[in-house]
Structures are given as structure tokens and as C-alpha cells.
């Protein structure tokens, strides 16, 4: 839910995205610096989470985390029916 808390750790051009209440890392993003801009070049989803949910839902949730949590944009949390 939107009340869930997220922790993020950025180190060595990688961003780890964790559920703060469990400490479980759901996503890991690898970035590449091109002309002073960071681009996502790889995105990983936790294997157990991916086994429990479709790739489409995992992608939608990652997009929501980036839009809502990182950038503070008002976007709807994706539905679980993927």
C-alpha cells in the first residue's frame, strides 16, 4: 500500500530498493553515467517476489516506486491482478 515504507541504498552506480518493515530487497537497478546523466541499464526483481507475481506487476511496482517514492509524483499504486 502507499503506507508501506521503502529504503533505498545507492552505491557504485547501483540502487537497492528494500521494504523497510521486512528488510527484503525487492529491486536492484544498475545505472550507467552517460554525459552526466544516469540511465538504468539493468533491473532485477527479487526471485521469490517474481515467482509470486507476474513480470508485468513487478515492472509496474518498480515504476510506481520510482514515480511515487523517489520523485514524489502522485500516481496510483498498481493493482495486484497482473
PDB file of C-alpha atoms in Angstrom:
ATOM      1  CA  UNK A   1       0.000   0.000   0.000  1.00  0.00           C
ATOM      2  CA  UNK A   2       1.015   3.618  -0.139  1.00  0.00           C
ATOM      3  CA  UNK A   3       1.625   3.415   3.615  1.00  0.00           C
ATOM      4  CA  UNK A   4       4.421   0.905   3.066  1.00  0.00           C
ATOM      5  CA  UNK A   5       7.837   2.334   3.687  1.00  0.00           C
ATOM      6  CA  UNK A   6      10.779   1.859   1.388  1.00  0.00           C
ATOM      7  CA  UNK A   7      14.510   2.088   1.975  1.00  0.00           C
ATOM      8  CA  UNK A   8      16.915   2.761  -0.849  1.00  0.00           C
ATOM      9  CA  UNK A   9      20.666   2.471  -0.966  1.00  0.00           C
ATOM     10  CA  UNK A  10      22.670   3.942  -3.846  1.00  0.00           C
ATOM     11  CA  UNK A  11      26.272   2.771  -4.105  1.00  0.00           C
ATOM     12  CA  UNK A  12      28.642   2.150  -7.006  1.00  0.00           C
ATOM     13  CA  UNK A  13      26.024   3.157  -9.591  1.00  0.00           C
ATOM     14  CA  UNK A  14      23.526   0.635  -8.184  1.00  0.00           C
ATOM     15  CA  UNK A  15      20.274   1.302  -6.365  1.00  0.00           C
ATOM     16  CA  UNK A  16      18.874  -1.276  -3.966  1.00  0.00           C
ATOM     17  CA  UNK A  17      15.166  -0.936  -3.144  1.00  0.00           C
ATOM     18  CA  UNK A  18      14.063  -2.564   0.121  1.00  0.00           C
ATOM     19  CA  UNK A  19      10.808  -2.896   2.038  1.00  0.00           C
ATOM     20  CA  UNK A  20      11.695  -1.167   5.287  1.00  0.00           C
ATOM     21  CA  UNK A  21       9.452  -3.269   7.503  1.00  0.00           C
ATOM     22  CA  UNK A  22      10.934  -6.576   6.285  1.00  0.00           C
ATOM     23  CA  UNK A  23      14.359  -5.512   5.045  1.00  0.00           C
ATOM     24  CA  UNK A  24      13.779  -7.613   1.943  1.00  0.00           C
ATOM     25  CA  UNK A  25      15.402  -6.233  -1.183  1.00  0.00           C
ATOM     26  CA  UNK A  26      12.822  -6.273  -3.954  1.00  0.00           C
ATOM     27  CA  UNK A  27      14.693  -4.481  -6.701  1.00  0.00           C
ATOM     28  CA  UNK A  28      18.245  -3.724  -7.733  1.00  0.00           C
ATOM     29  CA  UNK A  29      18.924  -1.226 -10.503  1.00  0.00           C
ATOM     30  CA  UNK A  30      22.237  -0.753 -12.273  1.00  0.00           C
ATOM     31  CA  UNK A  31      22.971   2.635 -13.769  1.00  0.00           C
ATOM     32  CA  UNK A  32      25.374   3.936 -16.359  1.00  0.00           C
ATOM     33  CA  UNK A  33      26.587   7.511 -16.446  1.00  0.00           C
ATOM     34  CA  UNK A  34      26.405   8.977 -19.944  1.00  0.00           C
ATOM     35  CA  UNK A  35      27.294  12.628 -20.349  1.00  0.00           C
ATOM     36  CA  UNK A  36      26.422  13.431 -16.735  1.00  0.00           C
ATOM     37  CA  UNK A  37      23.035  11.643 -16.817  1.00  0.00           C
ATOM     38  CA  UNK A  38      22.217   8.318 -15.189  1.00  0.00           C
ATOM     39  CA  UNK A  39      20.442   5.668 -17.240  1.00  0.00           C
ATOM     40  CA  UNK A  40      19.059   2.389 -15.946  1.00  0.00           C
ATOM     41  CA  UNK A  41      20.839  -0.362 -17.844  1.00  0.00           C
ATOM     42  CA  UNK A  42      19.664  -3.381 -15.810  1.00  0.00           C
ATOM     43  CA  UNK A  43      16.825  -4.014 -13.384  1.00  0.00           C
ATOM     44  CA  UNK A  44      16.475  -7.067 -11.173  1.00  0.00           C
ATOM     45  CA  UNK A  45      13.490  -8.198  -9.151  1.00  0.00           C
ATOM     46  CA  UNK A  46      13.693 -10.498  -6.118  1.00  0.00           C
ATOM     47  CA  UNK A  47      13.243 -14.083  -7.332  1.00  0.00           C
ATOM     48  CA  UNK A  48      10.634 -15.033  -4.719  1.00  0.00           C
ATOM     49  CA  UNK A  49       8.630 -11.862  -5.384  1.00  0.00           C
ATOM     50  CA  UNK A  50       8.812 -12.553  -9.111  1.00  0.00           C
ATOM     51  CA  UNK A  51       7.641 -16.140  -8.530  1.00  0.00           C
ATOM     52  CA  UNK A  52       4.641 -14.809  -6.585  1.00  0.00           C
ATOM     53  CA  UNK A  53       3.736 -12.048  -9.069  1.00  0.00           C
ATOM     54  CA  UNK A  54       3.798 -11.575 -12.816  1.00  0.00           C
ATOM     55  CA  UNK A  55       6.667  -9.755 -14.515  1.00  0.00           C
ATOM     56  CA  UNK A  56       4.151  -7.091 -15.546  1.00  0.00           C
ATOM     57  CA  UNK A  57       3.191  -6.427 -11.926  1.00  0.00           C
ATOM     58  CA  UNK A  58       6.839  -6.319 -10.824  1.00  0.00           C
ATOM     59  CA  UNK A  59       7.570  -3.804 -13.576  1.00  0.00           C
ATOM     60  CA  UNK A  60       4.527  -1.707 -12.642  1.00  0.00           C
ATOM     61  CA  UNK A  61       5.501  -1.723  -8.958  1.00  0.00           C
ATOM     62  CA  UNK A  62       9.057  -0.673  -9.757  1.00  0.00           C
ATOM     63  CA  UNK A  63       7.707   2.154 -11.899  1.00  0.00           C
ATOM     64  CA  UNK A  64       5.431   3.203  -9.011  1.00  0.00           C
ATOM     65  CA  UNK A  65       8.359   3.182  -6.561  1.00  0.00           C
ATOM     66  CA  UNK A  66      10.368   5.417  -8.879  1.00  0.00           C
ATOM     67  CA  UNK A  67       7.495   7.800  -9.621  1.00  0.00           C
ATOM     68  CA  UNK A  68       5.863   7.999  -6.165  1.00  0.00           C
ATOM     69  CA  UNK A  69       8.652   7.292  -3.685  1.00  0.00           C
ATOM     70  CA  UNK A  70      11.671   8.751  -5.486  1.00  0.00           C
ATOM     71  CA  UNK A  71      10.092  11.666  -7.367  1.00  0.00           C
ATOM     72  CA  UNK A  72       7.050  12.271  -5.150  1.00  0.00           C
ATOM     73  CA  UNK A  73       4.652  12.234  -8.080  1.00  0.00           C
ATOM     74  CA  UNK A  74       1.024  11.397  -7.362  1.00  0.00           C
ATOM     75  CA  UNK A  75       0.476   8.099  -9.149  1.00  0.00           C
ATOM     76  CA  UNK A  76      -1.765   5.184  -8.298  1.00  0.00           C
ATOM     77  CA  UNK A  77      -0.320   2.059  -6.774  1.00  0.00           C
ATOM     78  CA  UNK A  78      -0.555  -0.772  -9.331  1.00  0.00           C
ATOM     79  CA  UNK A  79      -3.257  -3.384  -8.826  1.00  0.00           C
ATOM     80  CA  UNK A  80      -2.387  -6.946  -7.826  1.00  0.00           C
ATOM     81  CA  UNK A  81      -4.330  -8.508 -10.687  1.00  0.00           C
ATOM     82  CA  UNK A  82      -1.377  -8.806 -13.068  1.00  0.00           C
TER      83      UNK A  82
END
